[in-house]
Amino acid sequence: MKLNRWMVIAALLSAQTGYVLAEDQNDELSRLKQQLQELDQKVRILERNKELETKAAEAKSKTQPTVVLGGGGLQVTSGDTNFTLKLRGYIQADSRFFASEDIKGNDTFLLRRVRPIIEGTVWKDFEYRIMTDFATGITSGTGNNAFLQDGYVNFHHWDEMQLQVGKFKEPVGLERLQSGRNMLFIERGLPTALVPNRDVGVQLHGKLWGNTLAYQVGAFNGVEDGGSGDLEVGDDGKNIAARIFAQPFSLTDIHPLKNFGVGVAVTHGTHVGALRNYATSGQQTWFSWRTSTAPTAASPNVTADGDTDRIAPQAYYYWGPFGVFGEYVVSSHDVARRTGAAAGAVTHANFENHAWQVAGSYFLTGEENSYAPVTPKRPFGWGSGNGWGAWEIAARVGHLDVDKKAFPTFATASSAQEVREWALGLNWHMNKNVKASVNYMNTDFKGGSKARTAVTSETGQAILGRVQLAF
Amino acid sequence: MNYKKQLIVLVALVISSVIALAAQKPTILLNVSYDPTRELYVDYNAAFAKYWKGKTGQKVTIQQSHGGSGKQSRSVIDGLPADVVTLALAYDIDAIAERSKQLPVDWQKRLPNNASPYTSTIVFVVRKGNPKGIKDWDDLIKEGVKVTTPNPKTSGGARWNYLAAWAFEANRSGGDQKKAQEFVTKVFKNVPVLDTGARGSTTTFVQRGIGDVLIAWENEAYLAVKEYGADKFEIVNPSLSILAEPPVAVVDRVAKRKGNEAVAKAYLEYLYSDEGQEIAAKNFYRPRNQAIAQKYAKGFPTLKLVTIDEAFGGWAKAHKTHFADAGIFDQISRLNR
C-alpha cells in the first residue's frame, strides 16, 4: 500500500514536469517563429534595398556618357543618346607599277587616301560628318593636298524623308557612291569618270517601304565629269541630281533575290568652266581637252559652256559569296571652243560620252558578299578562333567612248577616242579593319597618239597594290 | 539630250510618294504620367483613340510614360517630348512651366476644377486580418510596425502620404507643427524601404512581402486588392486624410512642334466627358462629375479630407517647407539615418 502511494506521487510529479517542459517548448517555438519572421523581413528588406540600388545605378548609368572603342573607331554617346561623336578614318598606302618602261607613268609608292572622319549627331535628329583628306590625291603634288571631302549636316527625324546640306557626293554613280574604303578594285572603273564626285548643295533623301526604295533629289552648284567643287565660280546655273534605287525583293523570302538592287540616276543643269580629262585606272591621262590661257586658232581653249545632262542606270546583285554590279553612264555637255578674245571666235558643240562597266567578285572563304563592308568569318591571326581572313577574287570589264565629234578640234591630238579595260583583283580582308589588295589592269586604246612615250601608244598594263587600314 | 520632262516627272513622283507616306503616318501623342495611372490610361487611351477617329477620321496612337511624378517632371524639363503631362501634383507641372517655359504658368485655369479631372486620397493597405491592428495614423509609429511608402523626394504620391500624416497630427494636436514634425519623423523611422515611386512601393509591399502597412493612393490600394485578392489584403481608411487632386496639362510648345495641339487639347478635355469620368471611376479614381460620382459612391467611402490649400497654404509653400533641399523631410531623413 505504501509502495502504491509512492508510485502515485511519482507519477503525478512526472506528469507535472512533462507539462512544464511542454509549455517551455511552446514558448521557445513561438520565440523562434517570431525571430524567424523578423529575420525573413530583414532579408527581404536587404534584398529589396539592393534591388532598388541596382535600379538606381542602372538609371544613373543611363545619364552618364558611354565611351566605346573598337573596330568602328571611338564613339562617345551622351547618357540620353541625343549626342554622339565618332572618330573614324582610313589610310590607303598604294603602289603603282607599269609593265612598259616607255610610257610616262612612273612606278611609285603613294598615299592614295588619308582621311580622318568626325561624325555624329546633336539633339538626336541632326547628323553631321566632316571628312578631310591628307593624301597627295590622284596626281602627285609637291605637298600635302589637305582638303575637305565631306562636310554636311543631315536632318534625320524620319527615315523616309531626310534633308542634307553641305558638301557630299552627288547621288549619281553606283560605284562612286560606295565608300572609298569598300571598293572592289583599287581604282574605280571607267563610268565613274563621267559622273560628278562631291559637290555643295542641298538634298532631300530617304528610304521608303522598309528600305525597299531609296531616293535622293538634290540641287547642287554643278561640277564637271568626275570633278568635285566647293563653290560656284563659272556660272549661276545649278544642277539637279536625282536617283532612285530599288531592292524590290529585300523584304521577301526569296533569298536568292534579296540583295538585288536596280536604279537610275539623272542630272540636269548648266555648267561653265574647265572640263576634266579622263585617266586610266593607273591614273594615266589618255584623253585631254584642248586648253590655253591665250587661245588662238592653233591653240584653242575648250570649256564647258551650257547644258550638262547625265543618265546612269545601275544595278547590283549579291548572293552568298558571289556579287556583281554594273552601271552605264551617258554624259552630255555643251562645250565652247575659243580661238581668240573676239566675241565671234567661239564654236559651240554638244558632245555625248558613254561608259559602262560590269564587275564581279567571289569570296573563296565563303563570306556573304555585299555592297557594304564585309566582315571575315575568321579574322587573320595566330590565336585560337582565328584563321586566314577573307579572300576575294574579282574581275571587271569596262569601256568609255568619247564623242567622235570631239576629234580632232576639241580634243588634243594625243587623245584616244575609246578605251576598253579589263582587270583582275585579289583582296585579302585580314579582319574588319585591315585589307590588302593587288590588281592587274589591262587597258586598250582606240585612236590617240602612237608616239613611243604616249600613254595611248600601247596596251596599258598596270599592277596596283594597296594596304588599307580603316576604323 | 533632253531629260527635262523625265526629270520633272521623276522628281514629282518622288515628292508625291514622300508626301503620301507622311500623310499616312498616324498621330502619336506622348502622355507623361505618374506611377499608378498605368491602368487608367490604358483604358482611357483606347476610348479616346476611338472617339477621335470617329470625330475626325484621324488615327491617334497614345504612348505612355510612367514613373515617380517628380522624376517625370524633371525628364520633361530635360527634354522628354511630352505632348501632355498628367502628374500627381500641381507643383510638378508648375516646375515644367517655370523652368522650361513650355506651357504658361496659369495652365491650371485652362481646364475645369483646377485642371484636375479626378481626385483621390490616401489610405492604408494591410495584410489580411490586420495582424498589427492598424486603424489610424498613430498606429504607424508603434514599435515593430513596418511602414511602406515611397520617397517624397521623387514621388508625388509619397508627398501626399507625408502631408496626410502631418495633417493628422497637426489636427490632433491643435495645429502644433513641432508635434507634427516629431510624428512624421517617427512614421518614417518605421519605413525600411524607400521606393522612388508609388508603384514600386506597392511592389515592395505586395510582391516582396515587406512591411505591415502600405500608405497608398486610394486607387492603387483598390487595384492591389483587386489584382492580388481580398483574401490577402485589406483596406483601412484613416480618420483623416488629404484630398489629392492630380492635375493634367498640355505641354504647348512640344504639342505645337509636333503638330499635336488640337488632339492634345481634346485628349485632356475628354477626361471630363461622361465616358472619361466613368473610366476614371472604374479605375478607382474619384470622378468630378457628380452624377457619375453618385453612381460609384459605394466604392468611395466618405472620409474627412483636408486640402493642400487649407492645411499647407498651397503646393508651392508645402514644397518649400517640406520637400525642398534642406527642408523638413531632409532633416527627418538625417535624424532617421
GROMACS .gro file of C-alpha atoms in nm, chain A residues 110-458:
model
  349
  110LEU     CA    1   5.190   5.674 -10.277
  111LEU     CA    2   4.935   5.758 -10.016
  112ARG     CA    3   4.608   5.740 -10.205
  113ARG     CA    4   4.376   5.840  -9.922
  114VAL     CA    5   4.445   5.953  -9.565
  115ARG     CA    6   4.107   6.050  -9.430
  116PRO     CA    7   4.018   6.125  -9.071
  117ILE     CA    8   3.642   6.133  -9.016
  118ILE     CA    9   3.445   6.307  -8.745
  119GLU     CA   10   3.076   6.233  -8.745
  120GLY     CA   11   2.786   6.207  -8.507
  121THR     CA   12   2.459   6.361  -8.401
  122VAL     CA   13   2.345   6.659  -8.199
  123TRP     CA   14   1.999   6.675  -8.049
  124LYS     CA   15   1.929   6.328  -8.187
  125ASP     CA   16   1.796   6.441  -8.525
  126PHE     CA   17   2.088   6.642  -8.660
  127GLU     CA   18   2.364   6.430  -8.804
  128TYR     CA   19   2.695   6.568  -8.921
  129ARG     CA   20   3.008   6.447  -9.094
  130ILE     CA   21   3.342   6.609  -9.154
  131MET     CA   22   3.597   6.423  -9.363
  132THR     CA   23   3.924   6.567  -9.480
  133ASP     CA   24   4.191   6.407  -9.696
  134PHE     CA   25   4.561   6.449  -9.624
  135ALA     CA   26   4.683   6.227  -9.905
  136THR     CA   27   4.855   6.363 -10.214
  137GLY     CA   28   4.549   6.272 -10.414
  138ILE     CA   29   4.519   6.135 -10.762
  139THR     CA   30   4.801   6.339 -10.907
  140SER     CA   31   5.137   6.378 -10.745
  141GLY     CA   32   5.182   6.705 -10.564
  142THR     CA   33   5.462   6.899 -10.413
  143GLY     CA   34   5.299   6.893 -10.073
  144ASN     CA   35   5.004   6.752  -9.892
  145ASN     CA   36   4.679   6.849 -10.056
  146ALA     CA   37   4.479   6.853  -9.734
  147PHE     CA   38   4.126   6.945  -9.829
  148LEU     CA   39   3.769   6.892  -9.723
  149GLN     CA   40   3.597   6.595  -9.881
  150ASP     CA   41   3.272   6.586  -9.685
  151GLY     CA   42   3.120   6.849  -9.461
  152TYR     CA   43   2.747   6.829  -9.415
  153VAL     CA   44   2.452   6.837  -9.180
  154ASN     CA   45   2.169   6.589  -9.225
  155PHE     CA   46   1.832   6.640  -9.059
  156HIS     CA   47   1.722   6.284  -8.990
  157HIS     CA   48   1.399   6.260  -8.795
  158TRP     CA   49   1.225   6.024  -9.032
  159ASP     CA   50   1.400   5.756  -9.237
  160GLU     CA   51   1.155   5.831  -9.516
  161MET     CA   52   1.249   6.196  -9.554
  162GLN     CA   53   1.583   6.350  -9.463
  163LEU     CA   54   1.735   6.680  -9.558
  164GLN     CA   55   2.108   6.712  -9.612
  165VAL     CA   56   2.302   7.032  -9.676
  166GLY     CA   57   2.673   7.089  -9.731
  167LYS     CA   58   2.939   6.913  -9.935
  168PHE     CA   59   2.891   6.547 -10.017
  169LYS     CA   60   2.868   6.306 -10.309
  170GLU     CA   61   2.611   6.388 -10.572
  171PRO     CA   62   2.368   6.093 -10.598
  172VAL     CA   63   2.464   5.958 -10.939
  173GLY     CA   64   2.727   5.686 -10.991
  174LEU     CA   65   2.677   5.349 -10.823
  175GLU     CA   66   3.045   5.285 -10.765
  176ARG     CA   67   3.111   5.649 -10.683
  177LEU     CA   68   2.853   5.634 -10.405
  178GLN     CA   69   3.030   5.337 -10.250
  179SER     CA   70   3.275   5.448  -9.983
  180GLY     CA   71   3.639   5.467 -10.089
  181ARG     CA   72   3.717   5.210  -9.819
  182ASN     CA   73   3.476   4.948  -9.959
  183MET     CA   74   3.575   4.949 -10.324
  184LEU     CA   75   3.618   4.617 -10.501
  185PHE     CA   76   3.917   4.738 -10.702
  186ILE     CA   77   4.190   4.979 -10.602
  187GLU     CA   78   4.063   5.236 -10.850
  188ARG     CA   79   3.704   5.283 -10.959
  189GLY     CA   80   3.601   5.181 -11.310
  190LEU     CA   81   3.557   5.390 -11.623
  191PRO     CA   82   3.192   5.508 -11.575
  192THR     CA   83   3.297   5.694 -11.261
  193ALA     CA   84   3.492   5.933 -11.484
  194LEU     CA   85   3.161   6.057 -11.632
  195VAL     CA   86   2.969   6.119 -11.308
  196PRO     CA   87   3.011   6.402 -11.057
  197ASN     CA   88   3.205   6.343 -10.739
  198ARG     CA   89   3.144   6.574 -10.444
  199ASP     CA   90   2.954   6.898 -10.470
  200VAL     CA   91   2.796   7.157 -10.246
  201GLY     CA   92   2.419   7.167 -10.231
  202VAL     CA   93   2.101   7.056 -10.064
  203GLN     CA   94   1.947   6.712 -10.093
  204LEU     CA   95   1.617   6.554  -9.991
  205HIS     CA   96   1.656   6.181  -9.948
  206GLY     CA   97   1.515   5.881  -9.769
  207LYS     CA   98   1.422   5.517  -9.771
  208LEU     CA   99   1.068   5.405  -9.827
  209TRP     CA  100   0.873   5.090  -9.759
  210GLY     CA  101   1.117   4.918  -9.531
  211ASN     CA  102   1.420   5.033  -9.729
  212THR     CA  103   1.298   4.872 -10.050
  213LEU     CA  104   1.318   5.205 -10.230
  214ALA     CA  105   1.581   5.470 -10.172
  215TYR     CA  106   1.557   5.811 -10.333
  216GLN     CA  107   1.768   6.125 -10.348
  217VAL     CA  108   1.681   6.457 -10.509
  218GLY     CA  109   1.921   6.746 -10.480
  219ALA     CA  110   2.023   7.085 -10.611
  220PHE     CA  111   2.397   7.144 -10.642
  221ASN     CA  112   2.637   7.402 -10.779
  222GLY     CA  113   2.730   7.157 -11.054
  223VAL     CA  114   3.066   7.008 -11.137
  224GLU     CA  115   3.232   6.866 -11.444
  225ASP     CA  116   3.255   6.490 -11.509
  226GLY     CA  117   3.449   6.325 -11.228
  227GLY     CA  118   3.501   6.656 -11.054
  228SER     CA  119   3.447   6.797 -10.707
  229GLY     CA  120   3.372   7.155 -10.614
  230ASP     CA  121   3.347   7.385 -10.318
  231LEU     CA  122   3.174   7.685 -10.471
  232GLU     CA  123   3.031   7.810 -10.797
  233VAL     CA  124   3.285   8.012 -10.992
  234GLY     CA  125   3.190   7.982 -11.359
  235ASP     CA  126   2.814   8.042 -11.374
  236ASP     CA  127   2.495   8.097 -11.176
  237GLY     CA  128   2.324   7.786 -11.304
  238LYS     CA  129   2.255   7.496 -11.073
  239ASN     CA  130   2.242   7.123 -11.127
  240ILE     CA  131   1.956   6.899 -11.026
  241ALA     CA  132   2.052   6.540 -10.947
  242ALA     CA  133   1.801   6.267 -10.871
  243ARG     CA  134   1.836   5.898 -10.813
  244ILE     CA  135   1.606   5.613 -10.720
  245PHE     CA  136   1.733   5.271 -10.628
  246ALA     CA  137   1.504   4.979 -10.552
  247GLN     CA  138   1.565   4.650 -10.378
  248PRO     CA  139   1.227   4.500 -10.463
  249PHE     CA  140   1.286   4.162 -10.301
  250SER     CA  141   1.466   4.273  -9.988
  251LEU     CA  142   1.168   4.204  -9.762
  252THR     CA  143   1.056   3.883  -9.933
  253ASP     CA  144   1.156   3.525  -9.856
  254ILE     CA  145   1.311   3.483 -10.199
  255HIS     CA  146   1.663   3.457 -10.065
  256PRO     CA  147   1.849   3.446 -10.399
  257LEU     CA  148   1.693   3.784 -10.490
  258LYS     CA  149   1.702   3.961 -10.155
  259ASN     CA  150   2.016   4.155 -10.242
  260PHE     CA  151   1.921   4.252 -10.594
  261GLY     CA  152   1.906   4.625 -10.650
  262VAL     CA  153   1.834   4.832 -10.956
  263GLY     CA  154   1.808   5.203 -11.012
  264VAL     CA  155   1.868   5.503 -11.226
  265ALA     CA  156   2.018   5.845 -11.168
  266VAL     CA  157   1.989   6.162 -11.373
  267THR     CA  158   2.139   6.507 -11.359
  268HIS     CA  159   2.044   6.823 -11.541
  269GLY     CA  160   2.185   7.172 -11.523
  270THR     CA  161   2.429   7.415 -11.662
  271HIS     CA  162   2.799   7.432 -11.615
  272VAL     CA  163   3.057   7.677 -11.732
  273GLY     CA  164   3.424   7.621 -11.671
  274ALA     CA  165   3.709   7.382 -11.714
  275LEU     CA  166   3.648   7.028 -11.830
  276ARG     CA  167   3.819   6.736 -11.668
  277ASN     CA  168   4.042   6.499 -11.862
  278TYR     CA  169   4.000   6.121 -11.847
  279ALA     CA  170   4.257   5.883 -11.696
  280THR     CA  171   4.314   5.509 -11.680
  281SER     CA  172   4.292   5.309 -11.359
  282GLY     CA  173   4.668   5.359 -11.337
  283GLN     CA  174   4.585   5.730 -11.334
  284GLN     CA  175   4.748   5.793 -11.675
  285THR     CA  176   4.568   6.057 -11.878
  286TRP     CA  177   4.452   5.920 -12.214
  287PHE     CA  178   4.209   6.194 -12.314
  288SER     CA  179   4.261   6.572 -12.282
  289TRP     CA  180   4.058   6.870 -12.392
  290ARG     CA  181   4.249   7.141 -12.571
  291THR     CA  182   4.325   7.423 -12.329
  292SER     CA  183   4.506   7.751 -12.349
  293THR     CA  184   4.526   8.063 -12.137
  294ALA     CA  185   4.578   8.273 -12.455
  295PRO     CA  186   4.367   8.087 -12.711
  296THR     CA  187   4.448   8.101 -13.080
  297ALA     CA  188   4.334   7.901 -13.380
  298ALA     CA  189   4.634   7.676 -13.337
  299SER     CA  190   4.591   7.651 -12.963
  300PRO     CA  191   4.221   7.678 -12.874
  301ASN     CA  192   4.066   7.666 -12.525
  302VAL     CA  193   3.779   7.421 -12.474
  303THR     CA  194   3.548   7.464 -12.175
  304ALA     CA  195   3.207   7.353 -12.056
  305ASP     CA  196   2.955   7.614 -12.163
  306GLY     CA  197   2.588   7.532 -12.128
  307ASP     CA  198   2.365   7.238 -12.050
  308THR     CA  199   2.501   6.932 -11.879
  309ASP     CA  200   2.291   6.615 -11.864
  310ARG     CA  201   2.364   6.267 -11.744
  311ILE     CA  202   2.172   5.945 -11.711
  312ALA     CA  203   2.309   5.646 -11.525
  313PRO     CA  204   2.115   5.319 -11.500
  314GLN     CA  205   2.274   5.085 -11.248
  315ALA     CA  206   2.224   4.753 -11.068
  316TYR     CA  207   2.385   4.511 -10.831
  317TYR     CA  208   2.325   4.156 -10.723
  318TYR     CA  209   2.472   3.973 -10.425
  319TRP     CA  210   2.401   3.617 -10.329
  320GLY     CA  211   2.616   3.434 -10.078
  321PRO     CA  212   2.984   3.477 -10.162
  322PHE     CA  213   2.905   3.596 -10.515
  323GLY     CA  214   2.846   3.956 -10.612
  324VAL     CA  215   2.824   4.157 -10.930
  325PHE     CA  216   2.742   4.515 -11.015
  326GLY     CA  217   2.718   4.716 -11.331
  327GLU     CA  218   2.642   5.064 -11.448
  328TYR     CA  219   2.607   5.259 -11.768
  329VAL     CA  220   2.656   5.633 -11.795
  330VAL     CA  221   2.573   5.875 -12.071
  331SER     CA  222   2.711   6.223 -12.017
  332SER     CA  223   2.618   6.512 -12.241
  333HIS     CA  224   2.791   6.851 -12.232
  334ASP     CA  225   2.756   7.176 -12.420
  335VAL     CA  226   3.111   7.297 -12.477
  336ALA     CA  227   3.272   7.604 -12.627
  337ARG     CA  228   3.595   7.620 -12.827
  338ARG     CA  229   3.757   7.959 -12.816
  339THR     CA  230   4.022   8.059 -13.063
  340GLY     CA  231   4.068   8.419 -12.960
  341ALA     CA  232   3.944   8.704 -12.745
  342ALA     CA  233   3.694   8.832 -13.005
  343ALA     CA  234   3.325   8.764 -12.942
  344GLY     CA  235   3.291   8.565 -13.261
  345ALA     CA  236   3.597   8.348 -13.204
  346VAL     CA  237   3.399   8.073 -13.044
  347THR     CA  238   3.246   7.750 -13.168
  348HIS     CA  239   2.975   7.568 -12.973
  349ALA     CA  240   2.912   7.197 -12.976
  350ASN     CA  241   2.746   6.925 -12.775
  351PHE     CA  242   2.923   6.601 -12.700
  352GLU     CA  243   2.782   6.280 -12.565
  353ASN     CA  244   3.021   6.040 -12.395
  354HIS     CA  245   2.931   5.687 -12.292
  355ALA     CA  246   3.083   5.443 -12.041
  356TRP     CA  247   2.989   5.114 -11.883
  357GLN     CA  248   3.136   4.851 -11.659
  358VAL     CA  249   3.050   4.514 -11.509
  359ALA     CA  250   3.245   4.395 -11.207
  360GLY     CA  251   3.208   4.081 -11.000
  361SER     CA  252   3.374   3.902 -10.715
  362TYR     CA  253   3.364   3.580 -10.519
  363PHE     CA  254   3.470   3.508 -10.162
  364LEU     CA  255   3.680   3.192 -10.161
  365THR     CA  256   3.636   3.177  -9.784
  366GLY     CA  257   3.257   3.186  -9.802
  367GLU     CA  258   3.173   3.529  -9.664
  368GLU     CA  259   2.848   3.700  -9.759
  369ASN     CA  260   2.929   3.936 -10.044
  370SER     CA  261   2.786   4.285 -10.015
  371TYR     CA  262   2.789   4.644 -10.142
  372ALA     CA  263   2.861   4.732  -9.776
  373PRO     CA  264   3.180   4.633  -9.588
  374VAL     CA  265   3.242   4.262  -9.545
  375THR     CA  266   3.345   4.105  -9.215
  376PRO     CA  267   3.569   3.797  -9.239
  377LYS     CA  268   3.430   3.481  -9.083
  378ARG     CA  269   3.765   3.404  -8.926
  379PRO     CA  270   3.995   3.705  -8.895
  380PHE     CA  271   4.361   3.657  -8.974
  381GLY     CA  272   4.572   3.571  -8.670
  382TRP     CA  273   4.756   3.300  -8.487
  383GLY     CA  274   4.537   3.254  -8.181
  384SER     CA  275   4.254   3.006  -8.145
  385GLY     CA  276   3.940   3.112  -8.330
  386ASN     CA  277   4.145   3.298  -8.587
  387GLY     CA  278   4.210   3.192  -8.942
  388TRP     CA  279   4.323   3.331  -9.274
  389GLY     CA  280   4.079   3.617  -9.303
  390ALA     CA  281   3.856   3.655  -9.608
  391TRP     CA  282   3.992   3.602  -9.959
  392GLU     CA  283   3.812   3.752 -10.251
  393ILE     CA  284   3.882   3.727 -10.622
  394ALA     CA  285   3.748   3.991 -10.856
  395ALA     CA  286   3.722   4.074 -11.224
  396ARG     CA  287   3.579   4.360 -11.425
  397VAL     CA  288   3.541   4.485 -11.778
  398GLY     CA  289   3.462   4.838 -11.884
  399HIS     CA  290   3.451   5.076 -12.174
  400LEU     CA  291   3.450   5.450 -12.226
  401ASP     CA  292   3.368   5.609 -12.558
  402VAL     CA  293   3.426   5.979 -12.625
  403ASP     CA  294   3.200   6.150 -12.879
  404LYS     CA  295   3.365   6.128 -13.220
  405LYS     CA  296   3.274   6.491 -13.291
  406ALA     CA  297   3.532   6.599 -13.032
  407PHE     CA  298   3.812   6.493 -13.267
  408PRO     CA  299   4.028   6.648 -13.381
  409THR     CA  300   3.943   7.010 -13.297
  410PHE     CA  301   3.826   6.987 -12.936
  411ALA     CA  302   4.046   6.705 -12.810
  412THR     CA  303   4.423   6.702 -12.814
  413ALA     CA  304   4.592   6.508 -13.088
  414SER     CA  305   4.733   6.258 -12.842
  415SER     CA  306   4.391   6.168 -12.700
  416ALA     CA  307   4.233   5.831 -12.767
  417GLN     CA  308   3.869   5.803 -12.875
  418GLU     CA  309   3.782   5.491 -12.682
  419VAL     CA  310   3.927   5.292 -12.403
  420ARG     CA  311   3.849   4.933 -12.307
  421GLU     CA  312   3.966   4.792 -11.978
  422TRP     CA  313   3.969   4.457 -11.809
  423ALA     CA  314   4.107   4.391 -11.466
  424LEU     CA  315   4.166   4.114 -11.219
  425GLY     CA  316   4.193   4.158 -10.846
  426LEU     CA  317   4.266   3.974 -10.527
  427ASN     CA  318   4.154   4.114 -10.192
  428TRP     CA  319   4.268   3.982  -9.859
  429HIS     CA  320   4.042   4.111  -9.582
  430MET     CA  321   4.262   4.026  -9.285
  431ASN     CA  322   3.997   4.144  -9.046
  432LYS     CA  323   3.722   4.403  -9.040
  433ASN     CA  324   3.979   4.683  -9.040
  434VAL     CA  325   4.277   4.575  -9.250
  435LYS     CA  326   4.271   4.483  -9.617
  436ALA     CA  327   4.546   4.413  -9.868
  437SER     CA  328   4.474   4.418 -10.240
  438VAL     CA  329   4.655   4.360 -10.563
  439ASN     CA  330   4.509   4.440 -10.906
  440TYR     CA  331   4.616   4.384 -11.262
  441MET     CA  332   4.471   4.641 -11.503
  442ASN     CA  333   4.482   4.597 -11.880
  443THR     CA  334   4.379   4.895 -12.091
  444ASP     CA  335   4.341   4.909 -12.471
  445PHE     CA  336   4.306   5.235 -12.660
  446LYS     CA  337   4.144   5.318 -12.991
  447GLY     CA  338   4.295   5.622 -13.154
  448GLY     CA  339   4.533   5.854 -12.981
  449SER     CA  340   4.900   5.917 -13.018
  450LYS     CA  341   5.122   5.630 -13.116
  451ALA     CA  342   5.438   5.814 -13.017
  452ARG     CA  343   5.664   5.583 -12.814
  453THR     CA  344   5.617   5.760 -12.483
  454ALA     CA  345   5.246   5.832 -12.522
  455VAL     CA  346   5.006   5.659 -12.281
  456THR     CA  347   4.788   5.554 -12.574
  457SER     CA  348   5.073   5.409 -12.777
  458GLU     CA  349   5.036   5.058 -12.645
   0.00000   0.00000   0.00000
